[in-house]
Amino acid sequence: MKNVLLFVLGTAAGFVLAHLVNKDPRGHEVLAEIDARISEFTDLIGDAYRDQQARFTDDGALEPADSTKD
């Protein structure tokens, strides 16, 4: 129970700290840069996932098996 309380308090403190940093113009720029990097990373991961899915589909690896064969 103590660990859960510490986790909740740490999370709340992180949000408060981020809010205070965001109020400062320099902090706002830093957080915007971090957000841009995270967005770029998630876009790259999404593109790689879609490319991999397309490769599997093109190879026929994800095609359903023909259940009418005897």
PDB file of C-alpha atoms in Angstrom:
ATOM      1  CA  MET A   1       0.000   0.000   0.000  1.00  0.00           C
ATOM      2  CA  LYS A   2       2.918   2.284   0.767  1.00  0.00           C
ATOM      3  CA  ASN A   3       4.305   1.758  -2.747  1.00  0.00           C
ATOM      4  CA  VAL A   4       0.986   2.712  -4.327  1.00  0.00           C
ATOM      5  CA  LEU A   5       0.842   5.887  -2.247  1.00  0.00           C
ATOM      6  CA  LEU A   6       4.401   6.809  -3.227  1.00  0.00           C
ATOM      7  CA  PHE A   7       3.592   6.159  -6.890  1.00  0.00           C
ATOM      8  CA  VAL A   8       0.492   8.376  -6.767  1.00  0.00           C
ATOM      9  CA  LEU A   9       2.352  11.153  -4.938  1.00  0.00           C
ATOM     10  CA  GLY A  10       5.248  10.972  -7.406  1.00  0.00           C
ATOM     11  CA  THR A  11       2.907  11.124 -10.369  1.00  0.00           C
ATOM     12  CA  ALA A  12       1.055  14.115  -8.907  1.00  0.00           C
ATOM     13  CA  ALA A  13       4.344  15.872  -8.150  1.00  0.00           C
ATOM     14  CA  GLY A  14       5.472  15.269 -11.731  1.00  0.00           C
ATOM     15  CA  PHE A  15       2.320  16.855 -13.122  1.00  0.00           C
ATOM     16  CA  VAL A  16       2.668  19.853 -10.818  1.00  0.00           C
ATOM     17  CA  LEU A  17       6.322  20.281 -11.780  1.00  0.00           C
ATOM     18  CA  ALA A  18       5.520  20.023 -15.498  1.00  0.00           C
ATOM     19  CA  HIS A  19       2.776  22.624 -15.072  1.00  0.00           C
ATOM     20  CA  LEU A  20       5.173  25.019 -13.351  1.00  0.00           C
ATOM     21  CA  VAL A  21       7.874  24.482 -15.978  1.00  0.00           C
ATOM     22  CA  ASN A  22       5.333  25.027 -18.749  1.00  0.00           C
ATOM     23  CA  LYS A  23       4.450  28.472 -17.338  1.00  0.00           C
ATOM     24  CA  ASP A  24       8.003  29.733 -17.945  1.00  0.00           C
ATOM     25  CA  PRO A  25       8.665  30.631 -21.627  1.00  0.00           C
ATOM     26  CA  ARG A  26      11.986  28.760 -21.630  1.00  0.00           C
ATOM     27  CA  GLY A  27      10.378  25.744 -19.989  1.00  0.00           C
ATOM     28  CA  HIS A  28       7.541  25.887 -22.502  1.00  0.00           C
ATOM     29  CA  GLU A  29      10.087  25.724 -25.348  1.00  0.00           C
ATOM     30  CA  VAL A  30      11.840  22.751 -23.740  1.00  0.00           C
ATOM     31  CA  LEU A  31       8.570  20.867 -23.254  1.00  0.00           C
ATOM     32  CA  ALA A  32       7.525  21.667 -26.843  1.00  0.00           C
ATOM     33  CA  GLU A  33      10.839  20.279 -28.117  1.00  0.00           C
ATOM     34  CA  ILE A  34      10.388  17.116 -26.048  1.00  0.00           C
ATOM     35  CA  ASP A  35       6.847  16.736 -27.361  1.00  0.00           C
ATOM     36  CA  ALA A  36       8.077  17.145 -30.950  1.00  0.00           C
ATOM     37  CA  ARG A  37      10.732  14.462 -30.436  1.00  0.00           C
ATOM     38  CA  ILE A  38       8.202  12.069 -28.915  1.00  0.00           C
ATOM     39  CA  SER A  39       5.790  12.701 -31.799  1.00  0.00           C
ATOM     40  CA  GLU A  40       8.552  12.071 -34.332  1.00  0.00           C
ATOM     41  CA  PHE A  41       9.489   8.826 -32.569  1.00  0.00           C
ATOM     42  CA  THR A  42       5.905   7.552 -32.426  1.00  0.00           C
ATOM     43  CA  ASP A  43       5.410   8.447 -36.096  1.00  0.00           C
ATOM     44  CA  LEU A  44       8.512   6.435 -37.026  1.00  0.00           C
ATOM     45  CA  ILE A  45       7.320   3.462 -34.974  1.00  0.00           C
ATOM     46  CA  GLY A  46       3.886   3.654 -36.600  1.00  0.00           C
ATOM     47  CA  ASP A  47       5.385   3.811 -40.083  1.00  0.00           C
ATOM     48  CA  ALA A  48       7.635   0.830 -39.358  1.00  0.00           C
ATOM     49  CA  TYR A  49       4.662  -1.137 -38.025  1.00  0.00           C
ATOM     50  CA  ARG A  50       2.575  -0.394 -41.119  1.00  0.00           C
ATOM     51  CA  ASP A  51       5.491  -1.320 -43.408  1.00  0.00           C
ATOM     52  CA  GLN A  52       5.937  -4.615 -41.577  1.00  0.00           C
ATOM     53  CA  GLN A  53       2.215  -5.363 -41.775  1.00  0.00           C
ATOM     54  CA  ALA A  54       2.271  -4.626 -45.509  1.00  0.00           C
ATOM     55  CA  ARG A  55       5.218  -6.992 -45.972  1.00  0.00           C
ATOM     56  CA  PHE A  56       3.417  -9.777 -44.122  1.00  0.00           C
ATOM     57  CA  THR A  57       0.278  -9.235 -46.163  1.00  0.00           C
ATOM     58  CA  ASP A  58       2.218  -9.140 -49.460  1.00  0.00           C
ATOM     59  CA  ASP A  59       4.004 -12.398 -48.578  1.00  0.00           C
ATOM     60  CA  GLY A  60       0.700 -14.069 -47.797  1.00  0.00           C
ATOM     61  CA  ALA A  61       1.745 -14.796 -44.236  1.00  0.00           C
ATOM     62  CA  LEU A  62      -1.404 -13.233 -42.824  1.00  0.00           C
ATOM     63  CA  GLU A  63      -3.788 -14.692 -45.364  1.00  0.00           C
ATOM     64  CA  PRO A  64      -6.410 -16.938 -43.779  1.00  0.00           C
ATOM     65  CA  ALA A  65      -6.022 -20.651 -44.370  1.00  0.00           C
ATOM     66  CA  ASP A  66      -8.412 -22.234 -46.857  1.00  0.00           C
ATOM     67  CA  SER A  67     -10.753 -24.258 -44.657  1.00  0.00           C
ATOM     68  CA  THR A  68     -12.519 -25.937 -47.582  1.00  0.00           C
ATOM     69  CA  LYS A  69      -9.587 -28.219 -48.408  1.00  0.00           C
ATOM     70  CA  ASP A  70     -10.114 -31.879 -47.565  1.00  0.00           C
TER      71      ASP A  70
END
